[in-house]
Short mmCIF file of C-alpha atoms in Angstrom, two decimals:
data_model
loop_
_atom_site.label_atom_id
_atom_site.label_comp_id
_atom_site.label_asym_id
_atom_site.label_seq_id
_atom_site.Cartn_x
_atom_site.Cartn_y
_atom_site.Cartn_z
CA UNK A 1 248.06 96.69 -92.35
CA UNK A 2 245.28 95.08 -94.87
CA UNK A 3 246.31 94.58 -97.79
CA UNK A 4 243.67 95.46 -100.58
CA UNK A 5 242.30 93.22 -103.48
CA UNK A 6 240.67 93.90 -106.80
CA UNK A 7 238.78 91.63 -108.48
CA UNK A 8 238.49 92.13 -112.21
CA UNK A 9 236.00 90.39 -114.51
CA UNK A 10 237.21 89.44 -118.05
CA UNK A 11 240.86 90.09 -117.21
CA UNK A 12 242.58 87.73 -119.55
CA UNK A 13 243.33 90.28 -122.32
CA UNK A 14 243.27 93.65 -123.32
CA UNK A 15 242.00 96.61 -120.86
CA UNK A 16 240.80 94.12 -118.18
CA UNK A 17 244.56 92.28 -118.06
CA UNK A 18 245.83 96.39 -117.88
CA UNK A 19 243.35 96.72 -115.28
CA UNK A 20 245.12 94.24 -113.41
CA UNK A 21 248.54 95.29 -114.05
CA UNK A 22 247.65 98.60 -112.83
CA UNK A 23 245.84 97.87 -109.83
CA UNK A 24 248.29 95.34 -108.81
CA UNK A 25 251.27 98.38 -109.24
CA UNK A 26 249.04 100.77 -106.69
CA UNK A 27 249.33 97.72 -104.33
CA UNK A 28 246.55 94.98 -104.20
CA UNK A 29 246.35 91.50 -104.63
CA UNK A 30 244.22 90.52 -107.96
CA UNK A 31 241.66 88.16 -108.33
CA UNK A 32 242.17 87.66 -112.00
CA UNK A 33 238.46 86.38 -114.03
CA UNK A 34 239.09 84.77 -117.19
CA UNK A 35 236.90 82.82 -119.86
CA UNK A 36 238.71 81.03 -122.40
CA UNK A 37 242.13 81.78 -122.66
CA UNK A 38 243.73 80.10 -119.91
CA UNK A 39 247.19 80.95 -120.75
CA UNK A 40 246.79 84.76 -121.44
CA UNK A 41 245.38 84.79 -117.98
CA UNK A 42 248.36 82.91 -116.67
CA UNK A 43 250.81 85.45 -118.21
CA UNK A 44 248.82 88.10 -116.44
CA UNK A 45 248.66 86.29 -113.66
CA UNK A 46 252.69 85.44 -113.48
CA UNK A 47 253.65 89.68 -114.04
CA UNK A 48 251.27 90.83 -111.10
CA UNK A 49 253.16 87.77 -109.17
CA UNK A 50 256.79 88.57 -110.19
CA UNK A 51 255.63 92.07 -108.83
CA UNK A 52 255.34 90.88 -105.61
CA UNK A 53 251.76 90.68 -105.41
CA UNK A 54 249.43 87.76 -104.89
CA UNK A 55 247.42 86.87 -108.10
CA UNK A 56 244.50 84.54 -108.12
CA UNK A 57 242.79 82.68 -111.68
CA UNK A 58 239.09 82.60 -111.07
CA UNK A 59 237.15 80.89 -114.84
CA UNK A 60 234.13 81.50 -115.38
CA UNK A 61 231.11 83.47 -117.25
CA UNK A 62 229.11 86.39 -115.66
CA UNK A 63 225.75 85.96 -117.79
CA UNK A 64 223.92 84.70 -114.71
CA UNK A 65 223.20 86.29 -111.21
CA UNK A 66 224.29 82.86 -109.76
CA UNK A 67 227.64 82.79 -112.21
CA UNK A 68 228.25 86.24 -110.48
CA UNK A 69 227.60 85.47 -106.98
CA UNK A 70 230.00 82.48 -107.23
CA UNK A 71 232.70 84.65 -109.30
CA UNK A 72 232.83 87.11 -106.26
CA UNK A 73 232.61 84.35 -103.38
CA UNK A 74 235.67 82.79 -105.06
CA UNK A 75 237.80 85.68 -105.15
CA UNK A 76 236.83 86.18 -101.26
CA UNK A 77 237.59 82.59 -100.44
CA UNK A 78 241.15 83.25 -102.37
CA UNK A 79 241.90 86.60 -100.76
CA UNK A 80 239.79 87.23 -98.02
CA UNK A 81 238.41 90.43 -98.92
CA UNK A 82 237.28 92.49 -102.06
CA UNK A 83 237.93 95.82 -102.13
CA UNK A 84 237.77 96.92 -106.00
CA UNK A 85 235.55 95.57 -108.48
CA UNK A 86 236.17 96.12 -111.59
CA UNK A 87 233.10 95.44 -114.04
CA UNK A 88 235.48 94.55 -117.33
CA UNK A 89 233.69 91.24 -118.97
CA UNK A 90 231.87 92.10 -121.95
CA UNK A 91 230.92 91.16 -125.98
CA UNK A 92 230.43 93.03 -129.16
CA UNK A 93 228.98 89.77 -131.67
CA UNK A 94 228.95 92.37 -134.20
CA UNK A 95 225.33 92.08 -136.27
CA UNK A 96 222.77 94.38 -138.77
CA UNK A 97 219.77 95.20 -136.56
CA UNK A 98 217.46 94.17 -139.20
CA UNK A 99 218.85 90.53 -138.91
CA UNK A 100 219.54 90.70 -134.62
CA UNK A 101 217.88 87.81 -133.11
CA UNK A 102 216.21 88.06 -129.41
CA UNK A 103 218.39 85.03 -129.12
CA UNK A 104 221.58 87.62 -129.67
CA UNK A 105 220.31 90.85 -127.92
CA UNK A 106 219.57 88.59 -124.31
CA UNK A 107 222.90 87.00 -124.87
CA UNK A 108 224.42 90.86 -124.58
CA UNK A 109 222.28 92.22 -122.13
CA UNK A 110 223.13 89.27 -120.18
CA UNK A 111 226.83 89.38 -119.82
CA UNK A 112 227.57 93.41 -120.42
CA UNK A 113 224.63 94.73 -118.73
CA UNK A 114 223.15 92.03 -116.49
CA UNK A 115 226.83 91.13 -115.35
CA UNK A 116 227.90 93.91 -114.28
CA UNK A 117 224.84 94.76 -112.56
CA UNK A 118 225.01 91.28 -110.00
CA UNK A 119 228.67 91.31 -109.99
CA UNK A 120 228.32 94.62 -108.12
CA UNK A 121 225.82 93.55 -105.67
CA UNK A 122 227.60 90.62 -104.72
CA UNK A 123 230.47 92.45 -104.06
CA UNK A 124 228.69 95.46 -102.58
CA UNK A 125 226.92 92.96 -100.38
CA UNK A 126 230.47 91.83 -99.40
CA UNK A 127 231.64 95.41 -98.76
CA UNK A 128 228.72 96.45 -96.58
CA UNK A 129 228.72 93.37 -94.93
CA UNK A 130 231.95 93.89 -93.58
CA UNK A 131 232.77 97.44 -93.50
CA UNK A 132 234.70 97.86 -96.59
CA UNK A 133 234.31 101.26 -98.21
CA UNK A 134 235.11 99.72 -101.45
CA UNK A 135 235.09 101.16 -105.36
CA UNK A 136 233.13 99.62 -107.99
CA UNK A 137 234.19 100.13 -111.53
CA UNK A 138 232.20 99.58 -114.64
CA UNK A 139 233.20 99.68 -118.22
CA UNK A 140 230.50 101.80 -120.18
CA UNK A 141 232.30 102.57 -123.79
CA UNK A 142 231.76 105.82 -126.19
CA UNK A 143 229.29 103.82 -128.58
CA UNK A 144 226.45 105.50 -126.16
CA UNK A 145 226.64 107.47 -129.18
CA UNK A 146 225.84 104.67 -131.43
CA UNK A 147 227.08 101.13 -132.76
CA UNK A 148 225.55 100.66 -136.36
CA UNK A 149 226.50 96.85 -135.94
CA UNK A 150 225.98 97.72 -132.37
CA UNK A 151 222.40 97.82 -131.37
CA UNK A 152 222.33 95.33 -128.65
CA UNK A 153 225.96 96.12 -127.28
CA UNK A 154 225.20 99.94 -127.32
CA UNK A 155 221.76 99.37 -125.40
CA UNK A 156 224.36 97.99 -122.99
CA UNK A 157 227.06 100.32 -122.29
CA UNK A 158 224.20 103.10 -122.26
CA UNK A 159 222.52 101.07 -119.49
CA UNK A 160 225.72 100.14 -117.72
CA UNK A 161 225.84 104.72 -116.91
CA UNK A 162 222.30 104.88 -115.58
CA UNK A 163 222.88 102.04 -113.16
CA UNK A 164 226.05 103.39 -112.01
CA UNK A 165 224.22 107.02 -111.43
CA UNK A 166 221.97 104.17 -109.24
CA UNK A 167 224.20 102.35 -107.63
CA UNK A 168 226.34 105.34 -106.43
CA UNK A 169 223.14 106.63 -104.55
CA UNK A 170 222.57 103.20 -103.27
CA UNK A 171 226.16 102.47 -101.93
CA UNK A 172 227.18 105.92 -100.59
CA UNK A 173 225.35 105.85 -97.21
CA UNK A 174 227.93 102.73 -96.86
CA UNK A 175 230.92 104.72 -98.28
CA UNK A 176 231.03 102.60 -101.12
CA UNK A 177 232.15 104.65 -104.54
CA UNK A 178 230.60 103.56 -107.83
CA UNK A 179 232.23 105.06 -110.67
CA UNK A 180 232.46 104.25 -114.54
CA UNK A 181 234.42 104.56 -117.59
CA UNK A 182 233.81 105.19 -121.37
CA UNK A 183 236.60 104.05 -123.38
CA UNK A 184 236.72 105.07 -127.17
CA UNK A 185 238.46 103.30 -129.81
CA UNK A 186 241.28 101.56 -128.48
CA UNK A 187 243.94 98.72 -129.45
CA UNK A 188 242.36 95.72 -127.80
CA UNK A 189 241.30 92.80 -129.82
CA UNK A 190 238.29 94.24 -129.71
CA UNK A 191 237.83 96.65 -132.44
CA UNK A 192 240.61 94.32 -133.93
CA UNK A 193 237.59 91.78 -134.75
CA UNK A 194 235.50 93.81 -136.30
CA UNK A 195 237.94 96.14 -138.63
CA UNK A 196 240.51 95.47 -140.89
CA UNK A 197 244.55 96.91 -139.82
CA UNK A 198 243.52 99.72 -142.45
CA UNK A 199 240.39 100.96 -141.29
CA UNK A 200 241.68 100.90 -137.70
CA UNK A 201 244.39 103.37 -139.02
CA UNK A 202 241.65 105.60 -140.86
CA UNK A 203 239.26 105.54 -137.96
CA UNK A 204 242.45 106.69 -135.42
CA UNK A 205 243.29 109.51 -138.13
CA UNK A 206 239.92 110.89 -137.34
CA UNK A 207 240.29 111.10 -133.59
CA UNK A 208 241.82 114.38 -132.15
CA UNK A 209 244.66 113.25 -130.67
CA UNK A 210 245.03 111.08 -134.48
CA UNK A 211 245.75 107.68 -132.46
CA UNK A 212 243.86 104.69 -130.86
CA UNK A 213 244.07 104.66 -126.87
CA UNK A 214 246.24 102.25 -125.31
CA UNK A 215 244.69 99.97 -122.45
CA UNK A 216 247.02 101.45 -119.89
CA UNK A 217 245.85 104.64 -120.73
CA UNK A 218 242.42 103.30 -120.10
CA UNK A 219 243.81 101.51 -116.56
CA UNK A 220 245.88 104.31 -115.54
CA UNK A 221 242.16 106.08 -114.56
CA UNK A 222 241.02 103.23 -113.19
CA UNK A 223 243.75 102.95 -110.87
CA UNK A 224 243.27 106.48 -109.91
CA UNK A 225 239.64 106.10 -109.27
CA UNK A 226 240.24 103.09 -107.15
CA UNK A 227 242.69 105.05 -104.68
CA UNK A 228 242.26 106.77 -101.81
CA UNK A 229 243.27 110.24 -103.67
CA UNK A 230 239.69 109.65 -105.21
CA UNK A 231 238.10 109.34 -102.48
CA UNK A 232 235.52 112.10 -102.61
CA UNK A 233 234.59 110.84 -106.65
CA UNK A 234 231.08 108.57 -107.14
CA UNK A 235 228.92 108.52 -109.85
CA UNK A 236 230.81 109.81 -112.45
CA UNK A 237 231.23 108.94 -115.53
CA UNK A 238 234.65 109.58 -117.37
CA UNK A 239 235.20 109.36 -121.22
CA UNK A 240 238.38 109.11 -122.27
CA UNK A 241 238.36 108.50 -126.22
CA UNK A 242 241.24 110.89 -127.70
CA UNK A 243 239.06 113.47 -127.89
CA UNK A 244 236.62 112.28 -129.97
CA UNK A 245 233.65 114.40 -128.62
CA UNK A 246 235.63 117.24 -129.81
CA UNK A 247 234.98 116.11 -133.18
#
């Protein structure tokens, strides 16, 4: 029986280590991306392991097609195989638009949009070239709506549904599903940089369900969408934000 792997980009904290966690729970081997936190990605690292699963520390950036290609070729020369990608790596340098530089909107686009975008063909080329009707994941968020400080980071997560919608159409002839997910406000460290403990409190309040999301909440769909029980799901995209488009 083949055992099946995950890769997940920026999986050192928050809902890229759940991602892990989660994936590795539902039974595959992780190929665990991480950027400057060596040790957080260690202790995700050591949990999927004392799980009985195989876990795998690939460092590295994903601003560059060529960073990407070699991101994805390492987790294949570690486990053999990719079956999930999960598109998780992204930044929010919070700024005014009147004062954004270009300097600051490439430097977005290039990991959150641009990332995403050649970490899923390198992987898709992977899956095609072998006959893996794989999943690809990627993390869109529920500032679509708008980011005041946001301008560069919402262009992204915007982007990051239209080429999903793109990708689906592209991969499906090869069975390959292409789904994302819009997270709203949830505890990750994250918002946590940009708000104070009390304004994190006021802007939960406000939500429907009057909490922030936890990142297993967020995983527990991606682990879902990356089964077999989902296999008939591509293209989609799924917010799940507390219900805050109710409000």
């Amino acid at each position: 029986m083949t055992v099946r792997t995950a890769l997940v980009t920026g999986a050192q904290q928050g809902i890229g280590a759940a991602a892990a966690r989660a994936l590795a729970a539902a039974g595959h081997d992780i190929a665990i991306n991480w950027l400057d936190d060596q040790a957080a990605a260690e202790a995700v690292a050591a949990e999927i392991r004392a799980a009985g699963r195989r876990a795998v520390l690939l460092q590295g950036s994903v601003g560059t097609a060529n960073e990407c290609a070699a991101l994805v070729q390492g987790a294949i020369d570690a486990l053999g195989r990719i079956d999930v990608l999960v598109n998780n790596a992204g930044i929010f340098p919070r700024v005014e638009f009147l004062q954004m530089t270009e300097g600051e909107w490439d430097r977005v686009l290039d990991v959150n949009l641009k990332g995403s975008a050649f970490c899923a063909q390198a992987a898709a080329r992977h899956m095609v070239a072998h006959g893996i009707r794989g999943v690809i994941l990627n993390l869109s968020s529920s500032s679509v709506r708008g980011a005041v400080l946001g301008v560069h980071y919402s262009a992204t997560k915007t982007g990051i549904i239209g080429i999903t919608r793109s990708m689906a159409l592209a991969l499906a002839p090869h069975g390959i599903r292409v789904n994302a997910i819009a997270p709203g406000l949830t505890d990750t460290a994250q918002p946590r940089y940009g708000n104070t403990d009390a304004e994190l409190a006021e802007m939960a309040k406000a939500l429907p369900l009057g909490r922030m999301g936890r990142p297993e909440e967020i995983a527990g769909l991606m682990a879902y969408l990356a089964s077999d029980a989902a296999e008939w799901i591509t293209g989609q995209v799924y917010h799940i934000n507390g219900g805050v488009y109710l409000a």
